[in-house]
Short mmCIF file of C-alpha atoms in Angstrom, two decimals:
data_model
loop_
_atom_site.label_atom_id
_atom_site.label_comp_id
_atom_site.label_asym_id
_atom_site.label_seq_id
_atom_site.Cartn_x
_atom_site.Cartn_y
_atom_site.Cartn_z
CA UNK A 13 1.41 -6.99 -34.19
CA UNK A 14 -1.91 -7.55 -36.15
CA UNK A 15 -5.19 -6.51 -34.54
CA UNK A 16 -7.40 -9.24 -33.50
CA UNK A 17 -10.88 -9.68 -35.98
CA UNK A 18 -14.10 -7.67 -35.32
CA UNK A 19 -16.07 -10.02 -33.62
CA UNK A 20 -15.93 -8.85 -29.92
CA UNK A 21 -15.03 -5.18 -29.23
CA UNK A 22 -13.19 -3.91 -26.49
CA UNK A 23 -14.44 -0.44 -25.94
CA UNK A 24 -12.57 2.18 -23.11
CA UNK A 25 -14.43 5.13 -21.89
CA UNK A 26 -11.49 6.06 -19.17
CA UNK A 27 -11.00 9.55 -20.91
CA UNK A 28 -14.76 10.00 -21.30
CA UNK A 29 -16.68 8.13 -18.41
CA UNK A 30 -14.24 7.56 -16.56
CA UNK A 31 -12.82 11.03 -16.17
CA UNK A 32 -16.18 12.07 -14.98
CA UNK A 33 -15.19 10.10 -11.29
CA UNK A 34 -14.40 13.03 -8.21
CA UNK A 35 -10.78 13.98 -7.89
CA UNK A 36 -9.87 13.31 -11.86
CA UNK A 37 -8.80 16.60 -14.07
CA UNK A 38 -7.12 15.27 -16.99
CA UNK A 39 -5.50 18.21 -19.42
CA UNK A 40 -5.56 17.30 -22.70
CA UNK A 41 -1.31 15.72 -22.72
CA UNK A 42 -2.60 13.41 -19.67
CA UNK A 43 -5.10 12.09 -21.84
CA UNK A 44 -2.98 11.54 -24.79
CA UNK A 45 -0.64 9.92 -22.90
CA UNK A 46 -3.61 7.45 -21.39
CA UNK A 47 -4.71 6.76 -25.03
CA UNK A 48 -1.02 5.62 -25.55
CA UNK A 49 -1.32 2.95 -22.51
CA UNK A 50 -4.51 1.66 -23.51
CA UNK A 51 -3.68 0.94 -26.95
CA UNK A 52 -0.46 -0.87 -25.38
CA UNK A 53 -2.89 -3.00 -23.97
CA UNK A 54 -4.55 -3.93 -27.17
CA UNK A 55 -7.79 -2.51 -26.40
CA UNK A 56 -9.93 -1.84 -29.62
CA UNK A 57 -11.79 1.35 -29.39
CA UNK A 58 -10.79 4.70 -27.28
CA UNK A 59 -13.59 7.02 -26.79
CA UNK A 60 -11.51 10.29 -26.60
CA UNK A 61 -14.54 12.73 -24.79
CA UNK A 62 -17.42 14.63 -26.45
CA UNK A 63 -16.23 16.88 -29.33
CA UNK A 64 -17.46 20.26 -29.01
CA UNK A 65 -19.49 20.09 -25.77
CA UNK A 66 -16.12 21.22 -23.80
CA UNK A 67 -13.18 22.78 -25.63
CA UNK A 68 -10.72 20.38 -23.93
CA UNK A 69 -12.08 17.22 -25.64
CA UNK A 70 -12.25 19.14 -29.19
CA UNK A 71 -8.36 20.19 -28.27
CA UNK A 72 -7.56 16.54 -27.45
CA UNK A 73 -9.31 15.28 -31.02
CA UNK A 74 -7.75 18.08 -32.90
CA UNK A 75 -4.11 16.85 -31.84
CA UNK A 76 -5.01 13.43 -31.61
CA UNK A 77 -4.93 13.57 -35.34
CA UNK A 78 -0.63 14.28 -35.41
CA UNK A 79 0.19 13.18 -32.09
CA UNK A 80 -1.20 9.56 -31.72
CA UNK A 81 0.06 7.02 -33.86
CA UNK A 82 -2.36 4.18 -32.30
CA UNK A 83 -1.29 0.33 -33.29
CA UNK A 84 -4.40 -1.35 -31.95
CA UNK A 85 -7.05 1.35 -31.53
CA UNK A 86 -9.65 3.37 -33.00
CA UNK A 87 -10.45 6.90 -31.63
CA UNK A 88 -14.49 7.18 -31.14
CA UNK A 89 -15.96 10.82 -31.02
CA UNK A 90 -19.00 10.32 -28.16
CA UNK A 91 -21.65 12.61 -28.33
CA UNK A 92 -25.50 12.75 -28.60
CA UNK A 93 -28.60 12.49 -31.23
CA UNK A 94 -29.70 15.27 -32.44
CA UNK A 95 -32.04 18.04 -30.73
CA UNK A 96 -35.51 17.52 -31.22
CA UNK A 97 -37.27 19.05 -34.04
CA UNK A 98 -34.17 19.77 -35.75
CA UNK A 99 -32.15 18.05 -38.61
CA UNK A 100 -29.13 15.92 -37.57
CA UNK A 101 -26.66 17.62 -40.99
CA UNK A 102 -27.72 21.20 -39.26
CA UNK A 103 -27.27 19.94 -35.83
CA UNK A 104 -23.75 22.15 -34.14
CA UNK A 105 -23.40 19.48 -31.63
CA UNK A 106 -23.59 16.94 -34.60
CA UNK A 107 -20.54 18.89 -36.65
CA UNK A 108 -18.38 18.54 -33.80
CA UNK A 109 -18.37 14.81 -34.06
CA UNK A 110 -17.92 14.87 -37.87
CA UNK A 111 -15.03 17.90 -37.47
CA UNK A 112 -13.27 15.26 -34.94
CA UNK A 113 -12.43 13.29 -37.32
CA UNK A 114 -12.34 10.22 -36.02
CA UNK A 115 -13.08 6.97 -37.34
CA UNK A 116 -16.19 6.09 -35.24
CA UNK A 117 -18.58 7.90 -33.28
CA UNK A 118 -20.93 7.03 -30.48
CA UNK A 119 -23.85 8.15 -29.79
CA UNK A 120 -26.16 8.28 -26.54
CA UNK A 121 -29.81 7.86 -26.92
CA UNK A 122 -32.34 8.09 -24.82
CA UNK A 123 -34.50 4.19 -24.59
CA UNK A 124 -36.64 5.16 -21.08
CA UNK A 125 -39.80 6.27 -22.09
CA UNK A 126 -40.22 8.22 -18.68
CA UNK A 127 -36.27 9.82 -19.63
CA UNK A 128 -37.92 10.65 -23.07
CA UNK A 129 -41.14 12.51 -21.64
CA UNK A 130 -39.87 13.96 -18.66
CA UNK A 131 -36.20 14.93 -19.10
CA UNK A 132 -36.01 15.30 -23.00
CA UNK A 133 -39.45 16.59 -23.11
CA UNK A 134 -40.32 14.98 -26.64
CA UNK A 135 -42.51 12.12 -27.64
CA UNK A 136 -41.51 8.69 -28.07
CA UNK A 137 -41.82 9.16 -31.77
CA UNK A 138 -39.65 11.78 -31.90
CA UNK A 139 -36.65 10.41 -29.88
CA UNK A 140 -37.01 7.58 -32.68
CA UNK A 141 -36.48 9.72 -35.59
CA UNK A 142 -33.77 11.46 -33.53
CA UNK A 143 -31.59 8.46 -33.69
CA UNK A 144 -32.74 7.40 -37.32
CA UNK A 145 -31.60 11.06 -38.52
CA UNK A 146 -28.56 11.09 -36.74
CA UNK A 147 -27.08 7.28 -37.07
CA UNK A 148 -27.51 7.64 -40.87
CA UNK A 149 -25.95 11.10 -41.10
CA UNK A 150 -23.51 9.83 -39.35
CA UNK A 151 -22.96 6.01 -41.23
CA UNK A 152 -23.60 8.30 -44.72
CA UNK A 153 -20.20 10.54 -43.43
CA UNK A 154 -18.13 7.60 -43.66
CA UNK A 155 -18.27 7.18 -39.98
CA UNK A 156 -18.71 3.75 -38.08
CA UNK A 157 -21.57 4.23 -35.18
CA UNK A 158 -22.40 2.85 -32.02
CA UNK A 159 -25.08 3.74 -30.21
CA UNK A 160 -25.49 3.78 -26.44
CA UNK A 161 -29.34 2.96 -24.97
CA UNK A 162 -28.99 5.40 -21.70
CA UNK A 163 -30.96 3.58 -18.92
CA UNK A 164 -31.44 0.88 -21.21
CA UNK A 165 -32.29 -1.60 -18.26
CA UNK A 166 -34.57 0.81 -16.20
CA UNK A 167 -36.21 1.26 -19.24
CA UNK A 168 -36.88 -2.64 -20.18
CA UNK A 169 -38.06 -3.20 -17.28
CA UNK A 170 -40.84 -0.22 -17.42
CA UNK A 171 -41.75 -0.46 -20.85
CA UNK A 172 -39.57 -3.71 -22.77
CA UNK A 173 -41.78 -3.07 -25.95
CA UNK A 174 -40.13 0.99 -25.95
CA UNK A 175 -36.83 -0.44 -25.10
CA UNK A 176 -36.60 -2.88 -27.15
CA UNK A 177 -37.76 -0.20 -30.49
CA UNK A 178 -34.89 1.99 -29.79
CA UNK A 179 -32.44 -1.17 -30.53
CA UNK A 180 -34.25 -1.89 -33.53
CA UNK A 181 -33.94 1.55 -35.01
CA UNK A 182 -30.84 1.74 -34.17
CA UNK A 183 -29.32 -0.82 -36.44
CA UNK A 184 -32.66 -0.08 -38.66
CA UNK A 185 -30.03 2.89 -39.32
CA UNK A 186 -26.74 1.68 -39.56
CA UNK A 187 -24.96 1.56 -36.08
CA UNK A 188 -22.72 -1.46 -35.92
CA UNK A 189 -23.49 -2.26 -32.37
CA UNK A 190 -26.47 -1.41 -29.44
CA UNK A 191 -25.12 -1.17 -26.08
CA UNK A 192 -27.58 -1.60 -23.15
CA UNK A 193 -26.86 0.74 -20.68
CA UNK A 194 -27.18 -0.15 -16.59
CA UNK A 195 -26.76 3.71 -16.02
CA UNK A 196 -27.86 3.90 -12.61
CA UNK A 197 -25.55 0.57 -12.21
CA UNK A 198 -28.81 -0.70 -10.01
CA UNK A 199 -28.61 -3.86 -12.00
CA UNK A 200 -27.39 -7.77 -10.55
CA UNK A 201 -25.57 -10.49 -13.18
CA UNK A 202 -28.81 -12.41 -13.31
CA UNK A 203 -30.81 -9.61 -14.68
CA UNK A 204 -28.56 -8.59 -17.29
CA UNK A 205 -28.41 -12.33 -18.41
CA UNK A 206 -32.25 -12.49 -18.76
CA UNK A 207 -32.63 -9.15 -20.37
CA UNK A 208 -29.59 -9.30 -22.56
CA UNK A 209 -30.61 -13.07 -23.80
CA UNK A 210 -34.00 -11.84 -24.17
CA UNK A 211 -33.30 -8.35 -26.72
CA UNK A 212 -31.28 -10.71 -28.39
CA UNK A 213 -33.56 -13.42 -28.84
CA UNK A 214 -36.28 -10.68 -30.10
CA UNK A 215 -34.07 -8.48 -32.05
CA UNK A 216 -31.04 -9.96 -33.87
CA UNK A 217 -28.76 -6.92 -33.24
CA UNK A 218 -25.59 -6.81 -32.57
CA UNK A 219 -25.23 -6.06 -28.83
CA UNK A 220 -22.77 -4.26 -26.42
CA UNK A 221 -22.73 -3.85 -22.66
CA UNK A 222 -22.05 -0.50 -20.23
CA UNK A 223 -22.20 -0.82 -16.84
CA UNK A 224 -21.52 1.16 -13.72
CA UNK A 225 -20.67 -0.40 -10.55
CA UNK A 226 -23.08 1.02 -8.07
CA UNK A 227 -23.89 -2.27 -7.21
CA UNK A 228 -20.75 -3.74 -6.66
CA UNK A 229 -21.41 -5.85 -9.61
CA UNK A 230 -20.39 -4.02 -12.91
CA UNK A 231 -17.73 -6.55 -13.72
CA UNK A 232 -20.30 -9.57 -12.91
CA UNK A 233 -22.92 -7.76 -14.95
CA UNK A 234 -20.83 -7.22 -18.24
CA UNK A 235 -19.60 -11.35 -18.16
CA UNK A 236 -23.61 -11.95 -17.48
CA UNK A 237 -23.76 -9.64 -20.84
CA UNK A 238 -21.24 -11.56 -22.79
CA UNK A 239 -22.75 -15.00 -21.24
CA UNK A 240 -26.11 -14.17 -23.33
CA UNK A 241 -24.30 -12.93 -26.57
CA UNK A 242 -23.35 -9.20 -26.05
CA UNK A 243 -19.60 -8.88 -28.29
CA UNK A 244 -19.00 -5.44 -27.07
CA UNK A 245 -18.15 -4.44 -23.66
CA UNK A 246 -17.19 -0.89 -22.49
CA UNK A 247 -15.34 -0.47 -19.55
CA UNK A 248 -12.51 2.13 -18.07
CA UNK A 249 -8.72 1.83 -16.51
CA UNK A 250 -9.25 0.38 -13.22
CA UNK A 251 -12.87 1.07 -13.17
CA UNK A 252 -12.94 4.89 -12.91
CA UNK A 253 -15.96 6.44 -13.39
CA UNK A 254 -19.03 8.45 -11.93
CA UNK A 255 -20.35 7.91 -8.76
CA UNK A 256 -18.70 4.11 -7.49
CA UNK A 257 -17.10 3.68 -10.97
CA UNK A 258 -17.67 1.29 -14.10
CA UNK A 259 -16.92 -2.46 -15.07
CA UNK A 260 -12.77 -2.29 -14.39
CA UNK A 261 -11.35 -2.93 -17.71
CA UNK A 262 -8.65 -5.06 -16.23
CA UNK A 263 -10.72 -7.30 -14.45
CA UNK A 264 -13.23 -7.57 -17.51
CA UNK A 265 -10.20 -8.46 -19.74
CA UNK A 266 -8.50 -10.91 -17.13
CA UNK A 267 -11.93 -12.59 -16.36
CA UNK A 268 -12.42 -12.92 -20.10
CA UNK A 269 -9.41 -14.35 -21.48
CA UNK A 270 -8.34 -16.24 -18.58
CA UNK A 271 -11.10 -17.86 -17.25
CA UNK A 272 -13.53 -17.90 -20.16
CA UNK A 273 -10.89 -18.49 -23.24
CA UNK A 274 -11.62 -15.44 -24.96
CA UNK A 275 -8.86 -13.60 -27.03
CA UNK A 276 -10.02 -10.41 -26.35
CA UNK A 277 -7.01 -8.48 -27.00
CA UNK A 278 -3.82 -9.56 -28.82
CA UNK A 279 -1.03 -11.26 -27.57
CA UNK A 280 1.36 -9.75 -25.40
CA UNK A 281 -1.14 -7.35 -23.91
CA UNK A 282 -2.87 -8.69 -21.20
CA UNK A 283 0.81 -9.11 -19.53
CA UNK A 284 0.75 -5.27 -19.96
CA UNK A 285 -2.26 -5.27 -17.49
CA UNK A 286 -0.60 -4.14 -14.22
CA UNK A 287 2.28 -1.91 -15.46
CA UNK A 288 -0.41 0.04 -17.45
CA UNK A 289 -3.49 -0.11 -14.81
CA UNK A 290 -0.12 1.96 -12.53
CA UNK A 291 0.89 3.96 -14.73
CA UNK A 292 -2.74 5.49 -15.85
CA UNK A 293 -3.21 5.61 -12.14
CA UNK A 294 0.06 8.03 -11.67
CA UNK A 295 -1.54 10.09 -14.23
CA UNK A 296 -4.79 10.36 -13.21
CA UNK A 297 -3.03 11.58 -9.95
CA UNK A 298 -4.37 8.94 -7.82
CA UNK A 299 -2.86 6.47 -5.80
CA UNK A 300 -2.99 2.77 -7.28
CA UNK A 301 -5.61 1.30 -5.74
CA UNK A 302 -3.57 -1.65 -4.25
CA UNK A 303 -6.23 -4.89 -3.78
CA UNK A 304 -7.64 -4.51 -7.11
CA UNK A 305 -8.43 -8.04 -8.84
CA UNK A 306 -5.27 -8.93 -10.77
CA UNK A 307 -3.27 -5.67 -10.63
CA UNK A 308 -3.23 -4.55 -7.10
CA UNK A 309 0.06 -5.26 -5.13
CA UNK A 310 -1.59 -7.48 -3.14
CA UNK A 311 -3.27 -9.17 -5.48
CA UNK A 312 -0.97 -11.99 -5.22
CA UNK A 313 -0.06 -11.72 -2.03
CA UNK A 314 -0.15 -14.08 0.63
CA UNK A 315 -0.45 -13.88 4.45
CA UNK A 316 -1.59 -16.43 6.35
CA UNK A 317 1.33 -19.05 6.90
CA UNK A 318 -1.18 -21.84 5.58
CA UNK A 319 -1.23 -20.55 2.75
CA UNK A 320 2.13 -20.28 2.28
CA UNK A 321 2.65 -23.40 3.39
CA UNK A 322 0.65 -24.75 0.42
CA UNK A 323 2.50 -22.22 -2.11
CA UNK A 324 5.70 -23.42 -0.91
CA UNK A 325 4.55 -27.21 -2.44
CA UNK A 326 2.46 -25.49 -4.92
CA UNK A 327 2.12 -22.11 -5.71
CA UNK A 328 -0.90 -22.74 -7.98
CA UNK A 329 -2.93 -24.44 -5.10
CA UNK A 330 -4.09 -20.68 -3.72
CA UNK A 331 -3.59 -18.44 -6.92
CA UNK A 332 -6.71 -18.55 -9.09
CA UNK A 333 -3.89 -17.75 -12.28
CA UNK A 334 -0.16 -17.06 -12.50
CA UNK A 335 0.54 -13.74 -11.89
CA UNK A 336 2.82 -13.40 -14.45
CA UNK A 337 0.08 -13.85 -16.82
CA UNK A 338 -0.98 -9.80 -16.03
CA UNK A 339 1.99 -9.10 -15.21
CA UNK A 340 2.00 -8.81 -11.26
CA UNK A 341 4.34 -11.13 -8.55
CA UNK A 342 3.59 -13.09 -6.45
CA UNK A 343 4.23 -12.14 -2.71
CA UNK A 344 4.70 -13.08 0.80
CA UNK A 345 3.58 -11.10 3.54
CA UNK A 346 5.55 -11.48 6.97
CA UNK A 347 3.61 -11.36 9.87
CA UNK A 348 2.26 -12.22 13.11
CA UNK A 349 0.04 -14.82 11.08
CA UNK A 350 3.40 -16.37 9.76
CA UNK A 351 4.50 -20.14 10.12
CA UNK A 352 7.84 -21.34 8.83
CA UNK A 353 6.90 -21.75 5.54
CA UNK A 354 5.92 -18.08 5.33
CA UNK A 355 9.22 -16.87 6.03
CA UNK A 356 11.28 -19.69 4.07
CA UNK A 357 9.44 -18.30 0.81
CA UNK A 358 10.02 -14.54 2.11
CA UNK A 359 13.61 -15.20 2.28
CA UNK A 360 13.88 -16.90 -0.76
CA UNK A 361 12.49 -14.28 -2.47
CA UNK A 362 14.76 -11.33 -0.74
CA UNK A 363 17.60 -13.81 -2.02
CA UNK A 364 18.08 -16.18 0.90
CA UNK A 365 17.85 -19.64 0.68
CA UNK A 366 16.85 -20.82 4.60
CA UNK A 367 15.44 -23.57 3.20
CA UNK A 368 18.23 -25.98 5.36
CA UNK A 369 18.26 -23.40 8.19
CA UNK A 370 15.77 -24.87 10.42
CA UNK A 371 16.58 -23.56 13.63
CA UNK A 372 17.27 -20.04 12.21
CA UNK A 373 13.64 -20.06 10.99
CA UNK A 374 11.97 -20.84 14.07
CA UNK A 375 13.97 -18.32 15.50
CA UNK A 376 12.90 -15.63 13.08
CA UNK A 377 9.09 -16.93 13.50
CA UNK A 378 9.36 -16.47 17.11
CA UNK A 379 11.13 -13.18 16.88
CA UNK A 380 8.31 -11.84 14.08
CA UNK A 381 5.63 -12.65 16.07
CA UNK A 382 7.02 -11.02 19.33
CA UNK A 383 7.82 -7.87 17.54
CA UNK A 384 4.15 -7.44 16.24
CA UNK A 385 2.96 -8.22 19.06
CA UNK A 386 4.57 -5.02 20.91
CA UNK A 387 3.82 -3.32 17.63
CA UNK A 388 5.93 -3.65 15.04
CA UNK A 389 4.31 -4.74 11.44
CA UNK A 390 6.54 -6.46 8.55
CA UNK A 391 4.19 -7.31 5.40
CA UNK A 392 4.70 -3.15 4.86
CA UNK A 393 8.26 -3.14 5.47
CA UNK A 394 10.33 -5.50 4.04
CA UNK A 395 13.93 -3.41 4.56
CA UNK A 396 13.22 -3.97 8.52
CA UNK A 397 12.37 -7.59 7.61
CA UNK A 398 15.83 -8.59 5.62
CA UNK A 399 17.83 -6.10 8.35
CA UNK A 400 16.23 -8.77 10.69
CA UNK A 401 16.83 -11.56 8.40
CA UNK A 402 20.29 -10.91 8.27
CA UNK A 403 20.83 -10.55 11.85
CA UNK A 404 19.90 -13.81 12.72
CA UNK A 405 21.43 -15.13 9.39
CA UNK A 406 24.96 -13.44 10.24
CA UNK A 407 24.55 -13.16 14.12
CA UNK A 408 24.78 -9.35 13.95
CA UNK A 409 23.23 -6.64 12.60
CA UNK A 410 24.61 -4.71 9.53
CA UNK A 411 25.69 -1.42 10.92
CA UNK A 412 27.93 1.63 9.14
CA UNK A 413 27.42 3.38 12.27
CA UNK A 414 26.98 3.24 16.13
CA UNK A 415 24.88 5.81 17.91
CA UNK A 416 26.15 7.22 20.47
CA UNK A 417 23.07 10.01 21.13
CA UNK A 418 20.54 12.24 18.94
CA UNK A 419 18.70 14.97 20.38
CA UNK A 420 15.89 17.04 19.19
CA UNK A 421 15.23 20.57 19.83
CA UNK A 422 11.56 22.11 18.61
CA UNK A 423 11.48 25.70 19.14
CA UNK A 424 9.02 28.53 18.15
CA UNK A 425 10.25 32.09 17.38
CA UNK A 426 7.87 34.27 18.21
CA UNK A 427 3.76 34.13 18.23
CA UNK A 428 3.59 34.72 14.63
CA UNK A 429 7.12 32.57 13.50
CA UNK A 430 6.92 29.11 11.90
CA UNK A 431 8.11 26.39 14.52
CA UNK A 432 12.27 25.26 13.90
CA UNK A 433 13.21 21.67 14.48
CA UNK A 434 16.93 21.44 15.20
CA UNK A 435 18.62 17.64 15.30
CA UNK A 436 22.30 16.66 16.82
CA UNK A 437 22.91 12.96 16.30
CA UNK A 438 26.83 11.88 18.24
CA UNK A 439 28.03 8.62 16.29
CA UNK A 440 31.26 6.55 15.40
CA UNK A 441 31.93 5.53 11.75
CA UNK A 442 34.94 4.12 10.38
CA UNK A 443 37.03 5.09 13.41
CA UNK A 444 36.06 8.69 13.65
CA UNK A 445 33.30 10.08 16.23
CA UNK A 446 31.19 12.47 14.26
CA UNK A 447 28.48 15.34 15.70
CA UNK A 448 26.53 16.66 13.19
CA UNK A 449 23.33 19.71 14.09
CA UNK A 450 20.75 20.47 11.36
CA UNK A 451 17.59 22.24 11.04
CA UNK A 452 14.66 21.27 9.70
CA UNK A 453 11.11 21.81 9.02
CA UNK A 454 9.83 19.17 11.66
CA UNK A 455 11.75 16.86 14.03
CA UNK A 456 12.42 14.03 11.71
CA UNK A 457 13.57 16.40 8.62
CA UNK A 458 15.94 17.32 11.12
CA UNK A 459 17.09 14.18 12.14
CA UNK A 460 16.97 13.12 8.90
CA UNK A 461 19.35 15.93 8.03
CA UNK A 462 21.69 15.39 10.43
CA UNK A 463 22.42 12.19 10.12
CA UNK A 464 22.95 12.32 6.55
CA UNK A 465 25.50 15.49 7.16
CA UNK A 466 26.92 12.66 9.40
CA UNK A 467 27.78 10.70 7.07
CA UNK A 468 27.57 11.91 3.57
CA UNK A 469 31.34 12.50 3.69
CA UNK A 470 32.09 8.76 4.42
CA UNK A 471 29.26 7.40 1.84
CA UNK A 472 28.20 10.48 -0.81
CA UNK A 473 25.56 7.67 -2.07
CA UNK A 474 23.78 9.00 1.08
CA UNK A 475 22.61 12.13 -1.49
CA UNK A 476 20.54 10.01 -3.31
CA UNK A 477 18.41 8.78 -0.86
CA UNK A 478 15.34 10.69 -0.39
CA UNK A 479 11.71 10.28 1.39
CA UNK A 480 9.49 9.81 -0.29
CA UNK A 481 6.28 9.23 2.11
CA UNK A 482 5.85 9.11 6.29
CA UNK A 483 2.43 7.19 8.22
CA UNK A 484 2.28 7.43 11.73
CA UNK A 485 -0.88 5.44 13.27
CA UNK A 486 -1.43 5.42 16.83
CA UNK A 487 -1.67 1.55 17.67
CA UNK A 488 -5.06 -0.19 18.86
CA UNK A 489 -5.31 -0.63 22.75
CA UNK A 490 -3.01 2.38 23.48
CA UNK A 491 -4.59 5.91 24.34
CA UNK A 492 -3.84 9.59 24.85
CA UNK A 493 -0.20 11.32 24.53
CA UNK A 494 1.32 8.08 26.28
CA UNK A 495 -0.02 5.74 23.92
CA UNK A 496 2.36 3.23 21.70
CA UNK A 497 3.57 4.96 17.98
CA UNK A 498 3.77 2.73 14.65
CA UNK A 499 6.02 4.73 12.21
CA UNK A 500 6.09 3.69 8.40
CA UNK A 501 8.54 5.25 6.52
CA UNK A 502 9.18 4.94 2.22
CA UNK A 503 12.40 5.79 0.99
CA UNK A 504 13.77 5.51 -2.85
CA UNK A 505 16.94 5.70 -4.32
CA UNK A 506 15.72 6.63 -7.71
CA UNK A 507 15.79 3.52 -8.94
CA UNK A 508 13.73 1.30 -6.05
CA UNK A 509 11.72 2.85 -2.91
CA UNK A 510 11.61 -0.02 0.48
CA UNK A 511 9.25 0.91 3.73
CA UNK A 512 11.03 0.17 7.10
CA UNK A 513 9.13 0.44 10.76
CA UNK A 514 9.86 1.77 13.97
CA UNK A 515 7.85 1.36 17.17
CA UNK A 516 7.88 3.47 20.55
CA UNK A 517 5.91 5.38 23.29
CA UNK A 518 7.88 8.48 21.57
CA UNK A 519 6.68 9.53 18.55
CA UNK A 520 10.43 10.54 17.36
CA UNK A 521 12.48 7.58 19.08
CA UNK A 522 10.12 5.36 16.81
CA UNK A 523 10.86 7.83 13.86
CA UNK A 524 15.01 7.22 14.67
CA UNK A 525 13.98 3.60 14.43
CA UNK A 526 12.86 3.48 10.84
CA UNK A 527 15.14 6.36 9.46
CA UNK A 528 18.17 3.88 10.99
CA UNK A 529 17.00 0.81 9.17
CA UNK A 530 16.11 3.07 6.05
CA UNK A 531 19.73 4.25 5.73
CA UNK A 532 20.93 0.63 6.63
CA UNK A 533 19.34 -0.83 4.15
CA UNK A 534 19.83 2.58 1.32
CA UNK A 535 23.81 1.50 2.12
CA UNK A 536 23.06 -2.12 1.45
CA UNK A 537 21.45 -1.90 -1.82
CA UNK A 538 24.58 0.41 -2.72
CA UNK A 539 27.57 -2.22 -2.55
CA UNK A 540 29.15 -0.60 0.79
CA UNK A 541 30.13 -3.45 3.19
CA UNK A 542 28.78 -3.16 6.62
CA UNK A 543 30.79 -4.63 9.46
#
């Protein structure tokens, strides 16, 4: 797959700016893995970190030389201009940029005169000389140089003449792109659009944009800058970054390519967006944001019955783009807001044709609404909904066993001992009465083990099932220890995950409902026939 030309840059800074998010701590192996995903997405530049400033980033660039085979992207080393009063050729941090052997360097420089005088404690002219000396030195060393103008928009509003001189000085020294940074994230789109247009008209320099998201406008500010002539956008995967984050890479690329018609990543790459967004979240040890534009699992989820009725006729009526363009899927959520169209579409998604089942559809809709009024939720419990659907279509619930009883005992052994739970289940399966007892670190774990112990001889595949998430919620309008409890349980067989729901005033009874559904659905998935 051929790289795009140099007319527009998608520059990713997840490994540097994104890693400054609270809660992210990437190892060198993590950074290498993320870089490969970013390359698969087709970004033009990957800023790998600040070599010389910390050992991890120095090690990343050392390993990248032999371990990264990039198809689309070039690695970029980040650093600052030389110190005041020195020479770039002698500066140890500039030397670290050379030693990183990355083909491109991104320098950060002060462009707000207040920061020059109060933070750097130097003069306006010396700051310009620091920029000129460092940029020209690295260009002479064969590096492609980008310059980030830190606090540019705030500095431009305070002293536009000086901020503009910074841009001109960097370009005259050889910088390929001068990036205007909204470092504090306080700008609004109309301000960005105006300032970028003014600077471009005054200097003729190739400009980029780096937007923080403190006003919730980072993506919009990035698009505004492009509208005014910026041809270089700096973003982070999933919007990771310091404070509230940066412009989201996937939203920016999606908007530029699908809404503005700009081919900013190579053909076939945008379709990888959802997979890559989730993969990077997992590496960062963060839960993927479900409501993230384009790539979130809820980005194309429809709950209201009115939406579902229109989608049944034409999905484009309630979707701004085809989800497949970003590797996502449309989902229909079944809830108390659902109508017949919602249930029909959800059934089709699960493999059931309900188009000629008007009476059945009506029963299912009424049953869903009744159960949701009692506290159940099916939008987050597809497996429980499918079992309900099968029951209505077949006239009986799929069953692999009949429960006689279950019992749980929680025992505190001594003052300092850990509580131990013991569960006993009595059930009938394949003509046998089975009694099984098991201990667990909690009552639900004990029930799960007892149920498996009872059934695994007849259904050995149960050993593949694993409970991976368990959520407890006290429902609104209920109070104290007599409150109604909803349990959402997530189970996996190592290939697919599914969710089930249970509701009761007793938390163990609610858990049993969700557990019974989870096991029943798992056995159906494995091809076992239920009576």
